[in-house]
Short mmCIF file of C-alpha atoms in Angstrom, two decimals:
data_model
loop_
_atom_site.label_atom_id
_atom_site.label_comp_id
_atom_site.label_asym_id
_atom_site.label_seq_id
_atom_site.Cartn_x
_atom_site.Cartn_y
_atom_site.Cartn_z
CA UNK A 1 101.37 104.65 111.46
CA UNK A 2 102.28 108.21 110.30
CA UNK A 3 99.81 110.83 110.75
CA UNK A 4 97.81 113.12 107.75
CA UNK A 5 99.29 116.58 108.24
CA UNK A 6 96.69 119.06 108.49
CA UNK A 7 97.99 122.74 107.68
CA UNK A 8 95.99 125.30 109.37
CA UNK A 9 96.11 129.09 108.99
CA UNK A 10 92.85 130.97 110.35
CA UNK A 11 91.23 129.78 113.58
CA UNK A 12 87.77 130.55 111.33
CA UNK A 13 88.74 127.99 108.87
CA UNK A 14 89.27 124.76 110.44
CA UNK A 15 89.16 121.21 109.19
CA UNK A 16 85.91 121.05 109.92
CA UNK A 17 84.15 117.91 108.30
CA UNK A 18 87.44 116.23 107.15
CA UNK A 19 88.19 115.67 111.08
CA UNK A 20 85.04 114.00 111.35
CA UNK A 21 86.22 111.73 108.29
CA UNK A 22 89.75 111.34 109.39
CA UNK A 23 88.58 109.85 113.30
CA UNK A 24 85.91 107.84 111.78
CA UNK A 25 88.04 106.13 110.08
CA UNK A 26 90.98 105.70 112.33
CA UNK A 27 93.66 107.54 110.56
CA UNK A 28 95.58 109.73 112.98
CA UNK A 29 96.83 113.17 112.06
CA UNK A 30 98.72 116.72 113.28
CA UNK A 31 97.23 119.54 113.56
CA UNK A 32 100.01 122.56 112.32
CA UNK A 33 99.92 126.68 112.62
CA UNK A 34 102.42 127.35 110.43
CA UNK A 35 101.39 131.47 110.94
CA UNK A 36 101.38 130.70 114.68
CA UNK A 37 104.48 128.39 114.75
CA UNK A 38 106.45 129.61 113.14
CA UNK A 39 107.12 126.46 111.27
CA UNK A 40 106.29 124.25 108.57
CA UNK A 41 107.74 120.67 108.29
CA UNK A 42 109.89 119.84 105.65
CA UNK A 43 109.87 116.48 104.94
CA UNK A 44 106.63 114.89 103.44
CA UNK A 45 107.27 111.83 104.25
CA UNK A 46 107.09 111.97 107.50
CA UNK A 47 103.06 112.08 106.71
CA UNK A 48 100.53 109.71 104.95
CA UNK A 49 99.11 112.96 103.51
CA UNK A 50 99.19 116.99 103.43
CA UNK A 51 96.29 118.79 103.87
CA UNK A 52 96.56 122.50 103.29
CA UNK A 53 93.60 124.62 104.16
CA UNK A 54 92.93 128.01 103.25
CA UNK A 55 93.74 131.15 104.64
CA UNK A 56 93.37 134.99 104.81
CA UNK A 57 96.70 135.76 102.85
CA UNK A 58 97.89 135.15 98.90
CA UNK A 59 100.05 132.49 98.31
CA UNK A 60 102.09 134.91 96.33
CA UNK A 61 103.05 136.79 99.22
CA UNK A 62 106.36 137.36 100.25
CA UNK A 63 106.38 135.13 103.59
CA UNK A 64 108.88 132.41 104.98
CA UNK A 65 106.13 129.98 106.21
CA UNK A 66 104.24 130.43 102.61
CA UNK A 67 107.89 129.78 101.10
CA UNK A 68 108.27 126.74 103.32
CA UNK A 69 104.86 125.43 102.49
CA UNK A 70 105.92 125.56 98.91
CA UNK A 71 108.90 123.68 99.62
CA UNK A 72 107.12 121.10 101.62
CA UNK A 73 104.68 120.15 98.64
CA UNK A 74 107.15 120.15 96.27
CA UNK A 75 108.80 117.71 98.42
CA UNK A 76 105.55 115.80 98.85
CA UNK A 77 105.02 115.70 94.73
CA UNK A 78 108.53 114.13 94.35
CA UNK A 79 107.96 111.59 97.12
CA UNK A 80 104.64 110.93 95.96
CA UNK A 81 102.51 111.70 99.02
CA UNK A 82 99.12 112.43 98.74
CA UNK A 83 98.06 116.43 98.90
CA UNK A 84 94.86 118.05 99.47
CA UNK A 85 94.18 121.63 98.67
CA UNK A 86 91.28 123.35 100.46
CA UNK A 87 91.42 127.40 98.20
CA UNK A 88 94.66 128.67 99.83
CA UNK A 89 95.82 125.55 99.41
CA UNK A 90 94.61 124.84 96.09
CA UNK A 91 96.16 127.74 94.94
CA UNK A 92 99.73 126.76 96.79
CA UNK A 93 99.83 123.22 95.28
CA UNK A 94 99.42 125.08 91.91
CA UNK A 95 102.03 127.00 92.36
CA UNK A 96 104.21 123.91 93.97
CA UNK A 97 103.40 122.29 90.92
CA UNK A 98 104.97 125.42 88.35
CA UNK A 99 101.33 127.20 87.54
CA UNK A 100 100.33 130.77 87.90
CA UNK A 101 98.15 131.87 90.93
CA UNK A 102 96.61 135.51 89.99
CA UNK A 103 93.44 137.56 90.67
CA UNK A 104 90.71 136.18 89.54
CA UNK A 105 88.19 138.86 87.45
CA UNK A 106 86.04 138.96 90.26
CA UNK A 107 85.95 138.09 94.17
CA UNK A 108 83.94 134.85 94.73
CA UNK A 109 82.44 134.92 98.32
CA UNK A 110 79.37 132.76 99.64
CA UNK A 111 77.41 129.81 97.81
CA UNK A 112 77.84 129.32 94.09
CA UNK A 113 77.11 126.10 91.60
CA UNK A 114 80.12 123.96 90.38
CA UNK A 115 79.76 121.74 87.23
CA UNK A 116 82.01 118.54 87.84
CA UNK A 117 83.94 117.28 85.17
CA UNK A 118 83.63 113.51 84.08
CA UNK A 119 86.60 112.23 84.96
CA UNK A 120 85.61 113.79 88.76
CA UNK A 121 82.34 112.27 88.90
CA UNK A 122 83.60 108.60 88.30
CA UNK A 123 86.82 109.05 90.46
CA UNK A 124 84.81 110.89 93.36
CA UNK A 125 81.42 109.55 92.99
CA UNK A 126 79.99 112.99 92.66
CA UNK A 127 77.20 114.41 90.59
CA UNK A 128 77.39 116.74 87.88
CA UNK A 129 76.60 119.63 89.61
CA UNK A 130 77.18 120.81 92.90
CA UNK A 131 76.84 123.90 95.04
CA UNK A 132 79.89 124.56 97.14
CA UNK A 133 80.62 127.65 99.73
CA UNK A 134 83.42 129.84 98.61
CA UNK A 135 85.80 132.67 100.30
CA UNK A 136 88.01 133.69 97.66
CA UNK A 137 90.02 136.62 95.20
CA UNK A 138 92.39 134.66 93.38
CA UNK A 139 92.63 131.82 90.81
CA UNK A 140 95.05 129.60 89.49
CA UNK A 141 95.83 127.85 85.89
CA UNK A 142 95.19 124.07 85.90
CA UNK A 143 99.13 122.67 85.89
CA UNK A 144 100.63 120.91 83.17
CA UNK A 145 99.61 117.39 83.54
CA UNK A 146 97.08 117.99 85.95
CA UNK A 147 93.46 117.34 84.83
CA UNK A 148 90.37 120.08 85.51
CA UNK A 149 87.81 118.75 88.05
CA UNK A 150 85.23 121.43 88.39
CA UNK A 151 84.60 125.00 87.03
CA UNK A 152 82.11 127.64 87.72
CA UNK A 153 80.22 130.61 86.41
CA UNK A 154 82.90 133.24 87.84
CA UNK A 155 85.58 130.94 88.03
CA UNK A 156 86.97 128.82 85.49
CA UNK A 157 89.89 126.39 87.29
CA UNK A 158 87.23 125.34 90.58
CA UNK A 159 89.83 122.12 91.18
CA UNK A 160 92.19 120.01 89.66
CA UNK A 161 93.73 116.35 90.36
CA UNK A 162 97.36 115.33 89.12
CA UNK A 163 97.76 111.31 90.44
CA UNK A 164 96.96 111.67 94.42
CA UNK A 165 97.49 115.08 94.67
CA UNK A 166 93.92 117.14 94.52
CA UNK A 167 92.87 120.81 94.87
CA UNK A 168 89.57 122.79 95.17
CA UNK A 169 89.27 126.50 95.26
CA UNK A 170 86.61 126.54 97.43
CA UNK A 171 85.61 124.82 100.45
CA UNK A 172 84.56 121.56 101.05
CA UNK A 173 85.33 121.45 104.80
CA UNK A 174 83.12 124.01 106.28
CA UNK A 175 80.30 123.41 108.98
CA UNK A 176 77.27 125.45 109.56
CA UNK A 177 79.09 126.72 112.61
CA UNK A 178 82.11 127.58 111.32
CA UNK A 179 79.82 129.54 108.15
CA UNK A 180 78.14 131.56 110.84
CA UNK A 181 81.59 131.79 112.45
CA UNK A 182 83.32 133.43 109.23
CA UNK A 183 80.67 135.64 108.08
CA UNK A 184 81.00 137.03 111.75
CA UNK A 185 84.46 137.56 111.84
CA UNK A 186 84.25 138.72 108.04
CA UNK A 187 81.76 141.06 108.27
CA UNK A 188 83.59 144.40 107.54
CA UNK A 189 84.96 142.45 105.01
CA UNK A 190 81.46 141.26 103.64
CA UNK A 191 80.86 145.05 103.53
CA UNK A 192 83.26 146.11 101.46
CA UNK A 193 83.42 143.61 98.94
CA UNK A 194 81.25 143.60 96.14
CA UNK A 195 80.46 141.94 92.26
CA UNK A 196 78.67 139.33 90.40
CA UNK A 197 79.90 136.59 92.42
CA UNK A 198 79.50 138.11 96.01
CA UNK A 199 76.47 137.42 98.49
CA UNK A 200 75.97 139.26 101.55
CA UNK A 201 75.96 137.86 104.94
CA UNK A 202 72.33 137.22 105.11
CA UNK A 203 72.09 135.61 101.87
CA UNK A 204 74.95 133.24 102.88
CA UNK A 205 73.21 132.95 106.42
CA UNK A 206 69.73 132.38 104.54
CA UNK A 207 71.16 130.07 102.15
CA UNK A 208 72.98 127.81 104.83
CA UNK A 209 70.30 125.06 105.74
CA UNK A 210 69.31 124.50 101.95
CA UNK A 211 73.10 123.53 100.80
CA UNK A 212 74.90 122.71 103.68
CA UNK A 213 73.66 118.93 103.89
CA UNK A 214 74.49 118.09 100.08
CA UNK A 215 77.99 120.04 100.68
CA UNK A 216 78.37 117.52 103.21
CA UNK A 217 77.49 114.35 101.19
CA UNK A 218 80.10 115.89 98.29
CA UNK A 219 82.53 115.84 100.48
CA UNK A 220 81.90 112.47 101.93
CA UNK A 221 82.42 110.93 99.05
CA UNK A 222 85.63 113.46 97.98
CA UNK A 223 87.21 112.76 101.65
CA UNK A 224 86.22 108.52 101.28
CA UNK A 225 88.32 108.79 97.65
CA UNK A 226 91.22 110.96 98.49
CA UNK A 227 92.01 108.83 101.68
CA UNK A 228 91.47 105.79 99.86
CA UNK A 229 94.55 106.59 98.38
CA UNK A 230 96.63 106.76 101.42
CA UNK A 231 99.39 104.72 102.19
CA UNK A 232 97.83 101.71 104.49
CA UNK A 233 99.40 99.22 107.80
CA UNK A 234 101.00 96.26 106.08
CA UNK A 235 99.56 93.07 107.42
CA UNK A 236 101.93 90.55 107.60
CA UNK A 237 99.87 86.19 108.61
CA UNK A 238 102.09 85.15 111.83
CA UNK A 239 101.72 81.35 111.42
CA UNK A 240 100.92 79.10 114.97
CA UNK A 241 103.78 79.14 116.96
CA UNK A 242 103.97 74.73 116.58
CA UNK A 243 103.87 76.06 112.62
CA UNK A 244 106.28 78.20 113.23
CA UNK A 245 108.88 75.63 115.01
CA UNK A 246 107.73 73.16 112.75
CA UNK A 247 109.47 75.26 109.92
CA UNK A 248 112.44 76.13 111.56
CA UNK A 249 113.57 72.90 112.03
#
């Protein structure tokens, strides 16, 4: 069966959680390094699914592998092969899919609350409200078509769904390791930045065991309904073998 591509671009933010999901429930997938590689496949369908994670850089950059992940969802969006969109990748299905990506008014970095549309709650099975962990500058418009999922305080367009393709500027995937592991790697950065939406290491650090187990549980239930949606083994009923002969004959 053909694998869930999983595109990775900063050894701090890993799949985290969605491995968990994907081996527990037997669906094989490919780890790729497009920054590292040098490479980024071309042809979707050689995938159940695309998952894009985030990453240190702006998908408007001027970069061959960001160009070639562009290419790749677009190519997923006409074949019709399920996309996931984890911030940097939220932000490059947008774009795949014709929408702006810009700054947003302020940086959004540590815990915040999300209100969930709807439409999310019945299709995900999530609650109205939800506190997420979030690394981010930029924004994105919701694409034509596409319908809003969540929104926040600081930032309006949190995530977006258009058929089986679904983003979410923030980050679903994380693990209280791989917090700890960020905020230590981004601590100059943690420094510098600043704003309404920002927290500080040790409130991010401080805030860790009260959201981290309900940021699991949303995306449980996010992972369980995006994958639901991937292609599946056909099963095909091999009659007896005297059956068999009996209608041959």
């Amino acid at each position: 069966m053909k694998p869930v591509a999983i595109l990775q671009h900063e050894t701090s933010q890993g799949p985290g959680v969605l491995l968990d999901h994907l081996r527990q429930r037997g669906i094989s997938y490919e780890l790729i390094s497009p920054c590292d590689e040098g490479r980024t496949p071309m042809r979707a369908r050689d995938y159940r699914g695309i998952v894009v994670l985030g990453s240190n850089h702006c998908a408007n950059e001027q970069l061959r592998w960001i160009e070639q992940e562009r290419c790749l969802l677009q190519n997923a969006l006409a074949g019709d092969v399920p996309v996931l969109g984890h911030c940097f990748g939220a932000q490059m299905l947008a774009r795949a899919m014709g929408a702006r990506v810009w700054r947003n008014p302020c940086a959004n970095i540590g815990w915040s609350r999300v209100w969930i549309t709807p439409h999310a709650q019945a299709r995900m099975d999530l609650p109205a409200q939800a506190t997420i962990f979030n690394w981010h500058y930029d924004t994105f418009e919701i694409p034509q078509g596409a319908t809003r999922t969540m929104y926040g305080s600081h930032c309006l367009n949190k995530g977006f769904v258009h058929g089986p393709h679904w983003a979410f500027q923030g980050h679903l995937e994380v693990t209280a390791q791989s917090v700890r592991d960020w905020c230590n790697e981004g601590a100059p950065e943690l420094r510098e930045a600043g704003g309404p939406a920002v927290q500080t290491r040790a409130q991010i650090l401080a805030q860790l065991p009260m959201h981290i187990n309900q940021l699991h549980q949303i995306a449980a239930r996010t992972y369980s309904a995006w994958t639901a949606q991937l292609q599946r083994p056909r099963l095909f009923f091999m009659p007896p073998w005297g059956e068999a002969r009996l209608a041959l004959a």
